Amino acid sequence: MGRVQRGFGRLRLGRRTKAVNGEAMISKEQAGDIFDRIRRYSSADEVEVFFSGARFALTRFANNAIHQNVEDENCVASIRTNLGGRTARAAANQFDEASLRRAVEASESLARVQEPDPDLLPMPDAREAAGTDRSVRVTRFFEHTAAITPGDRSEAVGRIVAIADGHKLTTAGIYSSSESVEGIFNSRGLAEWHSQTLAEVSITMLAEDSSGWQKLNSPDVRNLDPAQLAETAARKAVESARPREVPPGKYAVVLEPSAALDIVGFMFWDFSGMAILDQRSFLNGRIGTQLFGENINIWDDAAHPLQAGSPFDGEGMQRQRVQLVEKGIAKRVVYARGTAAKMKKSELADKAGPIKATGHGFLLPNEMGEMPQNIVVGGAEKPQSVDQMIASTERGILVTRLWYIREIDPYEKIVTGMTRDGTFLIENGKVQFGLRNFRFNQSLIGMLLNVEATGAPVRACGEESFDMVVPAMKVKEFNFTEVTRF
Amino acid sequence: MRDIAQLALDTATARGASYADARVVAIRNRSLATKNGRVGHASESDSLGIGIRAIANGAWGFAATADLGRDAVVVAAARAVEIAKASARVKREDVRLAPEPAAVAEWTTPHRVDPFSTSVEQNIALLVRADAQVRAVEGVTLTETGMNFVREESWFLSSEGADIHQTKYSTGAGYTAYAFAGNEIQKRSYPNSFGGQWQNLGYELIEEMKLVENARRVGEEAVALHRAEQCPEGEFTVILDGSQLGLQIHESIGHPIELDRVLGMEANFAGTSFLTLEKLGNLRYGSDLVNVVADARQEHGPGLGTFAYDDEGVAAQSTRIISNGRFTGYLSSRETAHMIGAARSGGTVRAEGWNRVPMIRMTNVSLLPGESPLTLEQLIADTEHGIYMETNKSWSIDDKRYNFQFGCEIGWEIRNGKRVRMLKNPSYSGITTEFWNSLDAICSRQDWTLWGTPNCGKGQPQQVMGTGHGASPARFRKIKVGSAYKGS
């Protein structure tokens, strides 16, 4: 039961076909022209336009056949206007004059009816947005991914189905590819643009009473090996057949990277200056304290080679690398510009750690402030493979996937959820048999105090949290509270 | 818009589609929020585009574009057919559609006040007044309010001759009070949590909610929860308020009855269902008192699942899902109807916006009210010992929809027919069919509300959909309570 491995895809890439509307994706120059028109239509003190566009395709299969197969493309111009300390936003996906004028008028009307906000900052210029730390310049656009055709996807799915048929299993899943752009322009001369591609494969293999799952994505489709993912999922389904029931309780658990990602992801909304100011963060009163085990190191790094996404935030500020947790101590949180300015004046400032704009803000205006979204969870100096973690476990549970995770207690960070698609009993250092799935109720604070081993961090994706660079983890005393029927 | 949709159909059929439909959808949204007395955000958005489905060589394709120019629509329609032909390379059997009369119709959500005709100043002023009332309570550390309006106008044409123009209005509002003290964060929401209450109505819904009138109580309860005792663990009689029961219905009835899920089409993401086909007509889903319908018709109420025609042109219907406890119906589509021997789709196919493919979704899946007169206070008075829980705080269920766990914002212990003390962090868990079979009382019509869940997620790529769930408070026996904090 090794961890997910990366390999080279065996796609035979077809000629790149035309987009859904026959045109290329919007370019920075075209977006700049639209911004210039919007600016002419506006009488506001400041104008900002955030562009987000994508051409997205997904081939979906179930019962060993393709049952949905979709492509769409869209581009949205989200217009923010500032009038005398009042700001509001309106969005449109049509760029004719009437539509843009309507959106500008809507934004300005919404702004005019508000009271001035004394905390609203002027928009940043390019110099402020660039920051003082290193700027993120990574390549996340790969022609191989952009060139994927419907025929390519259907061929890849055909091979996955053939693997399922070979194992006498039923398969369901997706193969998707996309090309996306994000850009921001403002009337202070800021103009940032980012384009990227992403390919993703998610495969479930189902037997009569068991299942297995694997999922992976990458901006570069050559990093994906659908056949290998299919074989791993199939092996999990076969080896967890005739699942047995063991009683709920506290067990050592080996979490594969996607499972670790999905559960730890629930705490990152709280690593926000605004969450501290609003007193809704589990870090209120805990920054600077030994909150987790000394082997826990977490940082946010948009430039990490295994990350995806744009290098700037909702105001165009460059995303800075931020050490969130160091040797188990909660060091600091991230800040949008406005939140940093507000925190400096707050009575909570002396308990909030370093206060500085870090380039993690959401589009303004918003209530939530900011959030780290390029998480790297560090591994041990001597990482262990999943097989090594299993070998060191006297009695425990191997978990492939966690599901339907929801927060129970916001301050103790207790979350609940289920295991799914490949849950196994480990005994005497070996995987013994498949298990009926568990419900857990686990404090994330408690969990990260109990990490006994980690693997090497890998790019992983799940369903409950955003993509991260995260290792497999062995955790002691993980709290399984109930067993379900399968 | 009709001309553009017809062009798409003509192109698709010329390229080899045996069936095609096109939806042109224009969506306008207004979203307002306050936080601690200030405007948190004020925004509007417009989105317009066309989504085209095609069947070619017995398989589906779908393409969508925001470019409604003639050339772009021709390319998109051709693309839908190309995708369908690619799908056909990995198929087991041809798509088979149940027949449906091709409707020509116009329909608009009945409403008294177009929400977009109300001024933003008026909307914000109401939120600020409610916010102020909540924050006036000492101990409240954060107040969030929100108000949202959506107008969705769609033109649906099919190669079978359907031509349906619908305009739907959705309105929602609510607020939450947070109280942080010591090492606890407690909260109370009104009229419901996670976005408030939503219906397909105009601004009159906002007026009905009495937001300001309830604000102080909500703030006081958030603070009072800090003084309340922890909900005990054990087996108890539980009474659930209508809003919590609405979510219980959503998760443990609404999702498992989606026929596409039953047939494995959601296995990779949202999961499958324990309601395998042989259980139809046979399974004792709940006690004799349990009657559930899936009803998209206006006469059921202005729910988020109310329309005249679904997104593949099938007229709104009512399907009996559970009849006196027996499982009797699924949510079905034109493609899946034959799998249950139905001659016609149940009319439950819906899509988010223009750029998502229509799929089976809940409409209004509702527990019918008790037939005998019974109010909530009478039900409490009839209960010797139990726990009454109100307003959802957390929800989780396994991927076949058996094991669930819910947490609520507030509870009260009942002894000898009276609420004797407030309880914090109440939670309960169970197995779906065991839970519904333990129901022994449902309040009657005067306590029945058609609640709105605006954020149901399903599908790949994921689609968010609003669903309606009518419920009165109800009582359940021998329920496992307190599991969320077990072992903590």
Short mmCIF file of C-alpha atoms in Angstrom, two decimals, chain A residues 12 17-23 56 58-75 87-94 102-103 106 109-111 113-115 117-119 148-155 157-158 161 165 172-174 202-204 206 208-209 211 213-214 250 274 277-282 284-286 342 365-369 401 403-412 414 416-421 437 439-443 463 479 481-486, chain B residues 28 30-36 38-49 59-68 71-77 79 82-93 120-121 124 141-142 144-145 178-180 182-186 250-251 255 260 263-272 335 354-359 393-407 425 427 429-431 433-434 458-462 480 483-488:
data_model
loop_
_atom_site.label_atom_id
_atom_site.label_comp_id
_atom_site.label_asym_id
_atom_site.label_seq_id
_atom_site.Cartn_x
_atom_site.Cartn_y
_atom_site.Cartn_z
CA ARG A 12 -1.37 10.20 -26.93
CA THR A 17 -8.84 21.55 -31.22
CA LYS A 18 -10.75 24.76 -31.17
CA ALA A 19 -12.19 26.07 -27.95
CA VAL A 20 -15.87 25.89 -27.21
CA ASN A 21 -16.46 29.26 -28.81
CA GLY A 22 -13.73 28.96 -31.42
CA GLU A 23 -11.56 31.66 -29.89
CA PHE A 56 -12.89 23.64 -18.55
CA LEU A 58 -14.52 17.04 -17.77
CA THR A 59 -15.26 13.49 -18.83
CA ARG A 60 -17.21 11.62 -16.21
CA PHE A 61 -17.66 7.87 -16.07
CA ALA A 62 -19.62 5.38 -14.00
CA ASN A 63 -20.57 1.72 -14.40
CA ASN A 64 -17.60 1.38 -16.76
CA ALA A 65 -18.97 3.87 -19.28
CA ILE A 66 -18.83 7.61 -19.95
CA HIS A 67 -22.16 9.06 -18.80
CA GLN A 68 -21.44 12.80 -18.74
CA ASN A 69 -18.95 14.71 -20.85
CA VAL A 70 -18.83 18.48 -20.62
CA GLU A 71 -16.92 21.55 -21.70
CA ASP A 72 -17.60 25.14 -20.88
CA GLU A 73 -15.91 28.48 -21.05
CA ASN A 74 -16.55 31.72 -19.31
CA CYS A 75 -14.78 34.90 -18.33
CA THR A 87 -16.67 50.46 -2.05
CA ALA A 88 -18.81 47.85 -3.81
CA ARG A 89 -18.52 45.29 -6.55
CA ALA A 90 -20.50 44.24 -9.63
CA ALA A 91 -19.65 41.48 -12.09
CA ALA A 92 -20.49 40.74 -15.70
CA ASN A 93 -19.53 38.09 -18.20
CA GLN A 94 -20.53 40.06 -21.28
CA ARG A 102 -24.51 48.50 -16.38
CA ALA A 103 -21.97 46.76 -14.17
CA ALA A 106 -24.33 48.92 -10.34
CA SER A 109 -24.76 52.76 -6.96
CA LEU A 110 -24.05 50.10 -4.37
CA ALA A 111 -21.07 52.09 -3.12
CA VAL A 113 -25.60 54.19 -0.52
CA GLN A 114 -23.10 53.11 2.13
CA GLU A 115 -21.50 55.04 4.96
CA ASP A 117 -15.56 53.10 5.84
CA PRO A 118 -12.67 54.69 7.77
CA ASP A 119 -10.68 51.45 7.43
CA ILE A 148 -6.06 17.64 -24.31
CA THR A 149 -9.05 16.85 -26.52
CA PRO A 150 -12.36 15.03 -25.93
CA GLY A 151 -10.84 12.10 -27.78
CA ASP A 152 -7.80 12.08 -25.50
CA ARG A 153 -9.97 12.02 -22.41
CA SER A 154 -12.19 9.30 -23.74
CA GLU A 155 -9.14 7.21 -24.64
CA VAL A 157 -11.08 6.63 -19.62
CA GLY A 158 -11.19 3.63 -21.91
CA VAL A 161 -12.31 0.95 -17.72
CA ASP A 165 -12.85 -4.95 -16.39
CA ALA A 172 -16.48 5.59 -11.65
CA GLY A 173 -14.59 8.83 -11.80
CA ILE A 174 -13.50 11.84 -13.78
CA SER A 202 -10.16 10.77 -9.78
CA ILE A 203 -10.92 7.05 -9.84
CA THR A 204 -13.16 4.89 -7.69
CA LEU A 206 -16.04 -0.79 -6.67
CA GLU A 208 -19.45 -6.10 -4.41
CA ASP A 209 -18.84 -4.92 -0.85
CA SER A 211 -14.11 0.06 -2.86
CA TRP A 213 -10.00 5.38 -4.59
CA GLN A 214 -7.22 7.53 -5.90
CA LYS A 250 -9.08 5.32 19.78
CA MET A 274 -9.70 38.98 10.39
CA LEU A 277 -10.16 40.36 15.11
CA ASP A 278 -13.63 38.80 14.92
CA GLN A 279 -12.74 36.40 17.74
CA ARG A 280 -13.90 33.40 15.75
CA SER A 281 -10.50 31.73 15.39
CA PHE A 282 -9.25 28.80 17.42
CA ASN A 284 -7.47 33.54 19.61
CA GLY A 285 -5.28 33.63 22.71
CA ARG A 286 -3.04 30.87 21.35
CA LYS A 342 -6.85 47.32 11.42
CA PRO A 365 -15.29 44.00 -0.04
CA ASN A 366 -15.66 40.89 2.10
CA GLU A 367 -16.20 39.89 5.72
CA MET A 368 -13.65 37.10 5.99
CA GLY A 369 -10.46 39.01 5.23
CA ARG A 401 -9.91 8.81 2.19
CA TRP A 403 -15.41 12.21 3.76
CA TYR A 404 -18.12 14.65 4.75
CA ILE A 405 -15.98 16.40 7.30
CA ARG A 406 -17.71 19.16 9.26
CA GLU A 407 -16.77 21.29 12.21
CA ILE A 408 -18.27 20.38 15.58
CA ASP A 409 -16.49 22.76 17.93
CA PRO A 410 -14.87 25.93 16.55
CA TYR A 411 -12.46 26.55 19.43
CA GLU A 412 -11.31 23.02 20.24
CA ILE A 414 -13.29 19.14 16.79
CA THR A 416 -16.47 14.87 12.41
CA GLY A 417 -16.47 12.79 9.24
CA MET A 418 -16.27 9.31 7.80
CA THR A 419 -13.63 7.03 6.36
CA ARG A 420 -14.25 5.81 2.83
CA ASP A 421 -12.97 3.80 -0.14
CA ASN A 437 -16.04 2.43 7.66
CA ARG A 439 -17.20 7.91 11.88
CA PHE A 440 -14.64 10.01 13.71
CA ASN A 441 -14.94 12.98 16.04
CA GLN A 442 -11.44 14.35 16.42
CA SER A 443 -9.91 17.56 17.63
CA GLU A 463 -12.72 16.62 -1.74
CA ASN A 479 -11.00 8.99 17.86
CA THR A 481 -16.76 6.93 17.57
CA GLU A 482 -19.08 4.82 15.41
CA VAL A 483 -19.09 2.19 12.67
CA THR A 484 -21.40 2.27 9.67
CA ARG A 485 -22.95 -0.61 7.80
CA PHE A 486 -20.37 -1.06 5.05
CA ARG B 28 -28.87 38.38 -11.81
CA ARG B 30 -27.72 40.90 -5.40
CA SER B 31 -25.76 40.01 -2.28
CA LEU B 32 -25.55 42.21 0.82
CA ALA B 33 -24.00 41.58 4.21
CA THR B 34 -23.17 43.44 7.38
CA LYS B 35 -20.66 42.59 10.07
CA ASN B 36 -20.64 44.27 13.46
CA ARG B 38 -20.85 47.92 9.03
CA VAL B 39 -21.48 46.79 5.48
CA GLY B 40 -19.40 43.67 4.94
CA HIS B 41 -20.07 43.53 1.24
CA ALA B 42 -22.50 44.86 -1.32
CA SER B 43 -22.39 43.29 -4.76
CA GLU B 44 -24.40 42.50 -7.85
CA SER B 45 -23.62 40.21 -10.72
CA ASP B 46 -24.98 39.29 -14.12
CA SER B 47 -24.20 36.06 -15.92
CA LEU B 48 -25.46 35.03 -19.37
CA GLY B 49 -24.67 32.04 -21.54
CA ALA B 59 -24.14 9.00 -25.83
CA TRP B 60 -24.21 12.43 -24.23
CA GLY B 61 -22.17 15.52 -24.90
CA PHE B 62 -22.47 19.00 -23.41
CA ALA B 63 -20.86 22.31 -24.28
CA ALA B 64 -21.49 25.78 -22.90
CA THR B 65 -20.30 29.25 -23.79
CA ALA B 66 -20.85 32.80 -22.61
CA ASP B 67 -20.41 34.04 -26.19
CA LEU B 68 -23.86 34.28 -27.75
CA ASP B 71 -20.43 31.83 -34.85
CA ALA B 72 -19.64 30.97 -31.25
CA VAL B 73 -22.95 29.19 -30.73
CA VAL B 74 -22.43 27.12 -33.88
CA VAL B 75 -18.98 26.11 -32.63
CA ALA B 76 -20.38 25.23 -29.19
CA ALA B 77 -23.18 23.12 -30.64
CA ARG B 79 -18.53 20.76 -29.91
CA GLU B 82 -18.11 16.02 -31.02
CA ILE B 83 -18.02 15.34 -27.27
CA ALA B 84 -21.01 13.03 -27.53
CA LYS B 85 -19.26 11.01 -30.21
CA ALA B 86 -16.17 10.80 -28.00
CA SER B 87 -18.40 9.56 -25.13
CA ALA B 88 -19.78 6.87 -27.43
CA ARG B 89 -16.34 5.32 -27.64
CA VAL B 90 -16.75 4.19 -24.00
CA LYS B 91 -20.38 3.24 -23.58
CA ARG B 92 -22.25 0.10 -22.57
CA GLU B 93 -25.67 0.96 -23.91
CA VAL B 120 -30.31 48.81 -1.65
CA GLU B 121 -30.58 51.51 1.03
CA ILE B 124 -28.96 47.58 4.08
CA THR B 141 -18.59 39.42 20.04
CA LEU B 142 -19.53 39.13 16.37
CA GLU B 144 -23.12 38.76 10.73
CA THR B 145 -26.21 39.42 8.62
CA TYR B 178 -21.39 34.76 17.98
CA ALA B 179 -20.27 34.91 21.59
CA PHE B 180 -16.62 34.13 22.36
CA GLY B 182 -13.05 31.64 27.77
CA ASN B 183 -12.35 28.73 25.46
CA GLU B 184 -15.70 28.55 23.74
CA ILE B 185 -17.37 30.08 20.75
CA GLN B 186 -21.16 29.76 20.79
CA HIS B 250 -32.29 16.61 2.92
CA GLU B 251 -29.41 14.37 3.95
CA HIS B 255 -30.03 12.40 -1.36
CA ASP B 260 -28.67 8.60 -10.57
CA LEU B 263 -27.45 3.71 -10.22
CA GLY B 264 -23.83 4.53 -9.40
CA MET B 265 -23.46 7.75 -11.35
CA GLU B 266 -22.21 9.71 -8.33
CA ALA B 267 -20.01 6.95 -6.91
CA ASN B 268 -16.74 8.81 -7.31
CA PHE B 269 -17.83 11.98 -5.54
CA ALA B 270 -21.11 12.29 -3.65
CA GLY B 271 -21.43 8.55 -3.19
CA THR B 272 -24.04 5.91 -3.81
CA GLU B 335 -32.78 8.93 -18.94
CA TRP B 354 -26.08 27.93 -18.04
CA ASN B 355 -22.70 26.23 -17.97
CA ARG B 356 -23.55 23.08 -16.04
CA VAL B 357 -25.19 19.96 -17.37
CA PRO B 358 -28.67 19.23 -16.03
CA MET B 359 -28.82 16.33 -13.59
CA LYS B 393 -24.72 23.62 13.56
CA SER B 394 -23.02 20.64 11.90
CA TRP B 395 -24.00 17.82 9.58
CA SER B 396 -22.25 14.72 8.27
CA ILE B 397 -23.36 11.43 6.70
CA ASP B 398 -21.59 8.47 5.11
CA ASP B 399 -21.42 7.98 1.35
CA LYS B 400 -24.31 5.51 1.21
CA ARG B 401 -26.46 7.68 3.48
CA TYR B 402 -26.67 5.30 6.44
CA ASN B 403 -24.67 6.71 9.36
CA PHE B 404 -25.31 10.37 10.12
CA GLN B 405 -24.40 12.81 12.85
CA PHE B 406 -25.94 16.22 13.36
CA GLY B 407 -25.15 19.00 15.80
CA ASN B 425 -23.52 21.61 21.96
CA SER B 427 -25.72 16.44 18.87
CA SER B 429 -26.43 10.33 15.49
CA GLY B 430 -27.97 7.24 14.02
CA ILE B 431 -28.69 5.01 11.07
CA THR B 433 -33.91 3.85 8.54
CA GLU B 434 -33.70 3.15 12.28
CA LYS B 458 -23.49 17.45 -6.11
CA GLY B 459 -22.00 16.48 -9.44
CA GLN B 460 -18.67 16.76 -11.18
CA PRO B 461 -17.91 19.55 -11.84
CA GLN B 462 -19.76 20.40 -8.66
CA LYS B 480 -28.11 8.31 20.51
CA SER B 483 -21.71 11.39 20.20
CA ALA B 484 -19.97 14.45 18.74
CA TYR B 485 -18.11 15.06 21.99
CA LYS B 486 -17.55 11.43 22.88
CA GLY B 487 -13.97 10.78 23.75
CA SER B 488 -13.03 14.49 23.67
#
